[in-house]
């Protein structure tokens, strides 16, 4: 492990890997992460806030951290929380809950993500994709796929699901970009959250007064033995889904185009046999460069992993990227293979916090990319893969731009 990657830290460990790790090669994961998975699977790190944590890089260890109740998300809001969080996490957010409260909120949310409701989205997604590609086809020269396709597609879909007017999307992209940018100040992040929450407070009030068939209306109308969701719970759920519902999908969509263009034989196979898209969607997600999770979990008791002592209060961070390329689980893990058998797909999370929107994300990727290559059979990259630049200051990464022509 290169010494320049490690920085002294005043806590119990003398040296810690400092995050984020700049990505100089946009196609491959940073070499240091691969070495850690094999040599030091539980590694002391310094998070972007400067707080100490432990990074988990193996597939099975990631699953344990995401499922074992000793590792708590709710604790990030309590006395064990990291010291330097830019904005104090909301205990009303589903991401910051543990069972049984998390279980209750999850049951509410699941009613809006039933298989029937997801299936009914297909025509709307196809219509949105067609609108986006029609606008893209009207452009003369090379276009940035991020701006023309990868970002607006999931944003328009999640806006439709939440009952959010899509014309308000410039507000959301501004707020979410600030929240997800590592270089943003605490004041900027706090202001973005205030704007986002204020918008959703009014939206939730409107949905209660005049409900529709959208996600928020469905949630607002539900109740159980303990009553309805509170305004704070509804607002936090809406804001979380809006942020999480498009940032990650946008990265995966662009990475999917990159991988298919770099493997024209597999793209040709998809065109010849559309049935392959189901498996291709899983593989595109697996190698979609999801990176290190921005959501740490807190150890609520003392334990040991791989000989490393983990005291109560330790923040645990998982690396999806290395877990999804773990040779203990995947044969030839660095290869892109649309026919790969997927024994496990933890890109969407695992355990209680498994992504609610996973079925929607799969539809976005499958429908969106298939239509893109059908509409633009001559689609090609303007820049070489080696000339692509990675957004190292973004919590979920992504390409700074991805120019294409046809």
Coordinates of C-alpha atoms in Angstrom, one line a residue:
X1 CA 0.0 0.0 0.0
X2 CA 1.5 3.3 -1.0
X3 CA 2.5 5.5 1.9
X4 CA 1.1 8.7 0.3
X5 CA -2.4 7.1 0.6
X6 CA -2.1 7.0 4.3
X7 CA -2.3 9.9 6.7
X8 CA -1.6 10.1 10.4
X9 CA -4.6 10.2 12.6
X10 CA -4.7 11.2 16.3
X11 CA -6.9 8.3 17.3
X12 CA -5.9 4.8 18.2
X13 CA -4.6 3.9 14.8
X14 CA -1.3 5.6 13.8
X15 CA -2.2 5.7 10.1
X16 CA -5.5 5.8 8.1
X17 CA -6.4 5.6 4.5
X18 CA -7.7 9.1 3.6
X19 CA -10.9 9.2 1.6
X20 CA -11.8 10.0 -1.1
X21 CA -9.2 8.2 -3.3
X22 CA -8.8 10.2 -6.5
X23 CA -9.6 8.0 -9.5
X24 CA -7.2 8.5 -12.4
X25 CA -8.5 5.6 -14.4
X26 CA -12.3 5.9 -14.9
X27 CA -12.6 2.3 -16.0
X28 CA -10.8 0.4 -13.2
X29 CA -11.2 0.7 -9.4
X30 CA -8.3 2.3 -7.6
X31 CA -5.6 -0.3 -7.1
X32 CA -5.4 0.4 -3.4
X33 CA -8.9 -0.9 -2.9
X34 CA -8.2 -4.2 -4.6
X35 CA -5.1 -4.7 -2.4
X36 CA -7.0 -3.9 0.7
X37 CA -9.6 -6.5 -0.1
X38 CA -6.9 -9.2 -0.3
X39 CA -4.5 -8.0 2.4
X40 CA -6.4 -5.8 4.9
X41 CA -10.2 -6.4 4.5
X42 CA -11.0 -4.3 7.5
X43 CA -8.9 -1.1 7.1
X44 CA -8.7 2.0 9.2
X45 CA -9.7 5.1 7.2
X46 CA -10.3 8.7 7.6
X47 CA -13.7 9.7 6.1
X48 CA -14.1 12.9 4.0
X49 CA -15.3 14.7 7.2
X50 CA -12.0 13.7 8.9
X51 CA -13.7 11.2 11.2
X52 CA -12.1 7.8 11.8
X53 CA -13.8 4.7 10.5
X54 CA -13.2 1.2 9.3
X55 CA -13.6 0.3 5.6
X56 CA -14.9 -3.2 4.7
X57 CA -14.0 -4.4 1.2
X58 CA -15.1 -8.1 0.9
X59 CA -18.5 -9.3 -0.3
X60 CA -19.5 -11.4 2.7
X61 CA -18.2 -8.8 5.2
X62 CA -20.3 -6.2 3.5
X63 CA -23.4 -8.3 3.8
X64 CA -22.7 -8.8 7.5
X65 CA -22.3 -5.1 8.1
X66 CA -25.5 -4.4 6.2
X67 CA -27.6 -7.1 8.1
X68 CA -26.1 -7.6 11.5
X69 CA -28.1 -5.5 14.0
X70 CA -24.9 -4.8 15.9
X71 CA -24.2 -2.3 13.2
X72 CA -26.8 0.5 13.5
X73 CA -27.9 3.2 11.1
X74 CA -30.0 4.9 13.8
X75 CA -26.9 5.4 15.9
X76 CA -25.6 8.1 13.4
X77 CA -28.2 10.3 15.0
X78 CA -27.3 9.6 18.6
X79 CA -24.5 9.8 21.0
X80 CA -22.3 7.4 19.0
X81 CA -22.5 9.6 15.9
X82 CA -19.3 10.7 14.1
X83 CA -18.2 14.1 15.4
X84 CA -17.8 16.0 12.1
X85 CA -21.0 15.4 10.1
X86 CA -21.7 18.4 7.9
X87 CA -25.4 18.2 8.7
X88 CA -26.9 16.2 11.6
X89 CA -28.8 13.3 10.1
X90 CA -32.6 13.3 10.5
X91 CA -33.9 10.5 12.8
X92 CA -37.1 10.6 10.7
X93 CA -35.3 9.5 7.5
X94 CA -35.8 5.8 6.7
X95 CA -32.1 5.5 6.0
X96 CA -31.4 6.5 9.7
X97 CA -33.7 4.0 11.3
X98 CA -33.3 0.5 12.8
X99 CA -36.1 -2.1 13.5
X100 CA -38.8 -1.9 14.7
X101 CA -39.3 1.7 13.5
X102 CA -37.6 1.0 10.2
X103 CA -39.8 -2.1 9.7
X104 CA -43.0 -0.1 10.2
X105 CA -42.0 2.7 7.8
X106 CA -40.7 0.1 5.3
X107 CA -44.1 -1.6 5.3
X108 CA -45.8 1.7 4.5
X109 CA -43.3 2.4 1.7
X110 CA -43.7 -1.1 0.2
X111 CA -47.4 -0.4 -0.5
X112 CA -46.3 2.1 -3.1
X113 CA -43.7 -0.3 -4.6
X114 CA -46.0 -3.3 -5.2
X115 CA -45.2 -5.4 -8.2
X116 CA -48.5 -4.2 -9.8
X117 CA -47.5 -0.6 -9.4
X118 CA -44.0 -1.2 -10.7
X119 CA -45.4 -3.1 -13.7
X120 CA -47.8 -0.2 -14.4
X121 CA -44.8 2.1 -14.7
X122 CA -43.4 0.4 -17.8
X123 CA -45.5 2.4 -20.3
X124 CA -44.7 5.7 -18.6
X125 CA -41.0 4.9 -18.5
X126 CA -41.1 4.0 -22.2
X127 CA -42.8 7.3 -22.9
X128 CA -40.3 9.3 -20.9
X129 CA -37.4 7.5 -22.7
X130 CA -38.9 8.2 -26.1
X131 CA -39.3 11.9 -25.2
X132 CA -35.7 12.1 -24.0
X133 CA -34.3 10.3 -27.1
X134 CA -36.4 12.5 -29.4
X135 CA -34.9 15.6 -27.9
X136 CA -31.4 14.1 -28.1
X137 CA -31.9 13.3 -31.8
X138 CA -32.8 16.9 -32.5
X139 CA -29.3 18.0 -31.5
X140 CA -26.7 18.6 -34.2
X141 CA -23.3 17.7 -32.9
X142 CA -21.9 15.6 -30.1
X143 CA -23.9 15.7 -26.8
X144 CA -23.1 15.0 -23.2
X145 CA -24.9 11.8 -22.5
X146 CA -25.0 12.7 -18.8
X147 CA -27.0 15.9 -19.5
X148 CA -29.2 14.6 -22.3
X149 CA -30.0 11.1 -21.1
X150 CA -28.5 9.6 -18.0
X151 CA -29.5 12.3 -15.5
X152 CA -33.0 13.4 -16.9
X153 CA -34.2 9.8 -17.3
X154 CA -34.2 8.7 -13.6
X155 CA -35.0 12.2 -12.5
X156 CA -38.2 12.3 -14.6
X157 CA -39.2 8.8 -13.5
X158 CA -38.8 9.5 -9.8
X159 CA -40.6 12.9 -10.3
X160 CA -43.5 11.1 -11.9
X161 CA -43.6 8.5 -9.1
X162 CA -43.5 11.1 -6.3
X163 CA -46.0 13.4 -8.0
X164 CA -43.4 16.1 -8.4
X165 CA -43.8 18.6 -11.3
X166 CA -40.8 17.8 -13.6
X167 CA -40.5 21.5 -14.4
X168 CA -39.1 22.0 -10.9
X169 CA -36.1 19.7 -11.7
X170 CA -33.6 22.5 -11.9
X171 CA -34.2 23.2 -8.2
X172 CA -33.6 19.5 -7.3
X173 CA -30.5 19.1 -9.4
X174 CA -29.0 22.2 -7.7
X175 CA -29.9 21.0 -4.2
X176 CA -28.8 17.4 -4.7
X177 CA -25.6 18.4 -6.4
X178 CA -24.7 20.5 -3.4
X179 CA -25.6 17.7 -1.0
X180 CA -23.7 15.0 -2.9
X181 CA -20.5 17.2 -3.6
X182 CA -17.7 16.5 -1.1
X183 CA -16.3 20.0 -1.5
X184 CA -19.6 21.7 -0.4
X185 CA -19.4 23.5 2.9
X186 CA -21.6 22.7 5.9
X187 CA -23.5 25.9 5.4
X188 CA -24.1 25.1 1.7
X189 CA -25.3 21.6 2.5
X190 CA -27.6 22.8 5.3
X191 CA -29.1 25.4 3.0
X192 CA -29.7 22.8 0.3
X193 CA -31.5 20.5 2.8
X194 CA -33.6 23.4 4.0
X195 CA -34.7 24.2 0.4
X196 CA -35.4 20.5 -0.3
X197 CA -37.4 19.9 2.9
X198 CA -39.3 23.2 2.5
X199 CA -40.4 22.1 -1.0
X200 CA -41.5 18.7 0.2
X201 CA -43.4 20.1 3.2
X202 CA -45.6 22.1 0.8
X203 CA -45.9 19.1 -1.5
X204 CA -47.0 16.7 1.2
X205 CA -49.5 19.3 2.4
X206 CA -50.9 19.5 -1.2
X207 CA -51.1 15.7 -1.5
X208 CA -53.1 15.4 1.8
X209 CA -55.5 18.1 0.5
X210 CA -55.8 16.8 -3.0
X211 CA -54.4 13.3 -3.3
X212 CA -53.5 11.6 -6.6
X213 CA -52.2 8.2 -7.6
X214 CA -48.6 9.0 -6.9
X215 CA -46.2 7.6 -4.2
X216 CA -46.6 10.4 -1.7
X217 CA -50.4 10.4 -2.0
X218 CA -50.5 6.7 -1.4
X219 CA -48.3 7.0 1.7
X220 CA -50.2 10.0 3.1
X221 CA -53.5 8.1 2.9
X222 CA -52.2 5.0 4.8
X223 CA -52.4 4.2 8.4
X224 CA -51.8 1.3 10.8
X225 CA -52.5 0.5 14.5
X226 CA -50.0 3.3 15.4
X227 CA -51.6 5.8 13.1
X228 CA -50.4 7.5 9.9
X229 CA -46.9 8.6 8.9
X230 CA -46.0 12.0 10.4
X231 CA -45.3 14.9 8.2
X232 CA -41.6 14.6 9.1
X233 CA -41.5 11.0 8.1
X234 CA -43.2 11.7 4.8
X235 CA -41.0 14.6 4.0
X236 CA -37.8 12.7 4.9
X237 CA -38.9 9.7 2.8
X238 CA -39.7 11.9 -0.2
X239 CA -36.5 13.8 -0.1
X240 CA -34.4 10.7 0.4
X241 CA -36.1 8.9 -2.6
X242 CA -35.6 12.0 -4.8
X243 CA -31.9 12.2 -4.0
X244 CA -31.2 8.5 -4.0
X245 CA -33.6 7.8 -6.9
X246 CA -31.7 9.5 -9.6
X247 CA -28.0 10.1 -8.6
X248 CA -27.0 6.4 -8.5
X249 CA -29.0 5.4 -11.6
X250 CA -27.5 8.2 -13.7
X251 CA -24.0 6.9 -12.9
X252 CA -24.9 3.3 -13.8
X253 CA -26.6 4.3 -17.1
X254 CA -23.6 6.1 -18.4
X255 CA -21.2 3.4 -17.2
X256 CA -23.5 0.9 -18.9
X257 CA -23.1 2.7 -22.2
X258 CA -19.4 2.8 -21.7
X259 CA -19.1 -0.9 -21.1
X260 CA -21.4 -1.9 -24.0
X261 CA -19.5 0.4 -26.4
X262 CA -16.2 -1.2 -25.2
X263 CA -17.6 -4.7 -25.8
X264 CA -19.3 -4.5 -29.2
X265 CA -19.7 -8.3 -29.4
X266 CA -21.9 -8.2 -26.3
X267 CA -23.9 -5.2 -27.6
X268 CA -24.4 -7.1 -30.9
X269 CA -25.6 -10.2 -28.9
X270 CA -28.2 -8.0 -27.1
X271 CA -29.5 -6.6 -30.4
X272 CA -29.8 -10.1 -31.7
X273 CA -31.4 -11.6 -28.6
X274 CA -33.3 -9.0 -26.5
X275 CA -34.0 -11.7 -23.9
X276 CA -30.4 -11.2 -22.8
X277 CA -31.2 -7.7 -21.4
X278 CA -32.4 -9.1 -18.0
X279 CA -28.9 -10.6 -17.3
X280 CA -27.2 -7.6 -18.9
X281 CA -29.0 -5.2 -16.6
X282 CA -27.6 -7.0 -13.6
X283 CA -24.1 -7.0 -15.0
X284 CA -24.3 -3.4 -16.0
X285 CA -25.3 -2.6 -12.4
X286 CA -22.5 -4.8 -11.0
X287 CA -19.8 -2.9 -12.8
X288 CA -21.5 0.4 -12.7
X289 CA -18.8 1.8 -10.4
X290 CA -21.0 2.5 -7.3
X291 CA -17.9 3.0 -5.0
X292 CA -17.8 3.6 -1.3
X293 CA -21.1 4.0 0.5
X294 CA -21.7 7.5 2.0
X295 CA -23.9 5.9 4.7
X296 CA -21.7 4.6 7.6
X297 CA -23.1 2.2 10.3
X298 CA -22.1 2.4 13.9
X299 CA -21.0 -0.6 16.0
X300 CA -23.2 -0.7 19.1
X301 CA -21.0 -3.2 20.9
X302 CA -17.4 -4.4 20.9
X303 CA -16.5 -7.1 18.3
X304 CA -13.7 -8.4 16.1
X305 CA -13.5 -8.9 12.3
X306 CA -10.5 -10.5 10.6
X307 CA -8.5 -10.0 13.8
X308 CA -9.3 -6.3 13.9
X309 CA -10.8 -5.1 17.2
X310 CA -14.0 -3.0 16.6
X311 CA -14.9 -1.0 19.7
X312 CA -18.4 0.2 20.4
X313 CA -19.0 3.5 18.6
X314 CA -16.8 2.6 15.6
X315 CA -18.1 3.9 12.2
X316 CA -18.2 1.1 9.6
X317 CA -18.1 2.0 5.9
X318 CA -18.6 -0.5 3.1
X319 CA -17.1 -0.5 -0.4
X320 CA -19.6 -1.8 -2.9
X321 CA -17.1 -1.7 -5.7
X322 CA -14.7 -4.2 -4.3
X323 CA -17.5 -6.4 -3.0
X324 CA -19.0 -6.6 -6.4
X325 CA -15.7 -7.7 -7.8
X326 CA -14.7 -10.1 -5.1
X327 CA -13.1 -13.2 -6.6
X328 CA -14.5 -15.2 -3.8
X329 CA -17.9 -14.7 -5.2
X330 CA -17.4 -13.8 -8.9
X331 CA -15.4 -15.8 -11.5
X332 CA -13.2 -13.5 -13.5
X333 CA -14.7 -10.5 -11.6
X334 CA -13.0 -7.7 -13.6
X335 CA -14.6 -8.9 -16.9
X336 CA -17.8 -7.5 -18.2
X337 CA -20.1 -10.4 -19.1
X338 CA -23.8 -10.0 -19.9
X339 CA -24.2 -13.8 -19.6
X340 CA -22.7 -13.9 -16.1
X341 CA -24.6 -15.9 -13.5
X342 CA -25.2 -13.6 -10.6
X343 CA -24.9 -15.4 -7.3
X344 CA -25.5 -12.2 -5.4
X345 CA -26.2 -8.6 -6.3
X346 CA -25.5 -6.3 -3.4
X347 CA -25.3 -3.2 -5.5
X348 CA -28.9 -2.5 -4.4
X349 CA -27.9 -3.1 -0.7
X350 CA -28.7 -6.0 1.4
X351 CA -30.9 -6.8 4.4
X352 CA -33.4 -4.4 6.0
X353 CA -32.1 -1.4 3.9
X354 CA -32.3 -3.2 0.6
X355 CA -33.1 -0.5 -2.0
X356 CA -36.9 0.1 -2.3
X357 CA -36.4 1.3 -5.8
X358 CA -34.4 -1.6 -7.1
X359 CA -37.2 -2.8 -9.4
X360 CA -37.6 0.7 -10.8
X361 CA -33.8 1.1 -11.3
X362 CA -33.7 -2.2 -13.3
X363 CA -36.5 -1.0 -15.5
X364 CA -34.7 2.3 -16.1
X365 CA -31.5 0.6 -17.1
X366 CA -33.1 -2.1 -19.2
X367 CA -35.7 0.0 -21.0
X368 CA -33.5 3.1 -21.3
X369 CA -30.3 1.5 -22.7
X370 CA -32.2 -0.9 -25.1
X371 CA -34.1 2.1 -26.5
X372 CA -30.9 4.2 -26.7
X373 CA -29.1 1.7 -28.8
X374 CA -32.1 1.0 -31.0
X375 CA -32.6 4.7 -31.7
X376 CA -28.9 5.4 -32.3
X377 CA -27.4 2.2 -33.8
X378 CA -24.2 4.2 -34.7
X379 CA -23.7 5.6 -31.2
X380 CA -20.1 6.1 -30.4
X381 CA -17.9 7.9 -27.9
X382 CA -16.2 11.1 -29.0
X383 CA -13.4 10.8 -26.5
X384 CA -11.4 7.7 -25.7
X385 CA -12.1 5.9 -22.5
X386 CA -8.7 6.9 -21.2
X387 CA -9.6 10.6 -21.7
X388 CA -12.7 10.4 -19.5
X389 CA -12.6 12.4 -16.3
X390 CA -14.1 11.1 -13.0
X391 CA -15.9 13.4 -10.6
X392 CA -13.6 12.8 -7.6
X393 CA -15.4 15.5 -5.6
X394 CA -18.8 13.7 -5.8
X395 CA -20.0 11.3 -3.1
X396 CA -21.2 8.8 -5.7
X397 CA -18.7 9.6 -8.4
X398 CA -19.7 9.7 -12.1
X399 CA -18.1 11.0 -15.2
X400 CA -17.7 14.8 -15.5
X401 CA -18.9 14.5 -19.1
X402 CA -19.5 11.7 -21.6
X403 CA -19.6 13.0 -25.1
X404 CA -21.3 10.8 -27.8
X405 CA -22.2 11.1 -31.4
X406 CA -24.0 8.9 -33.9

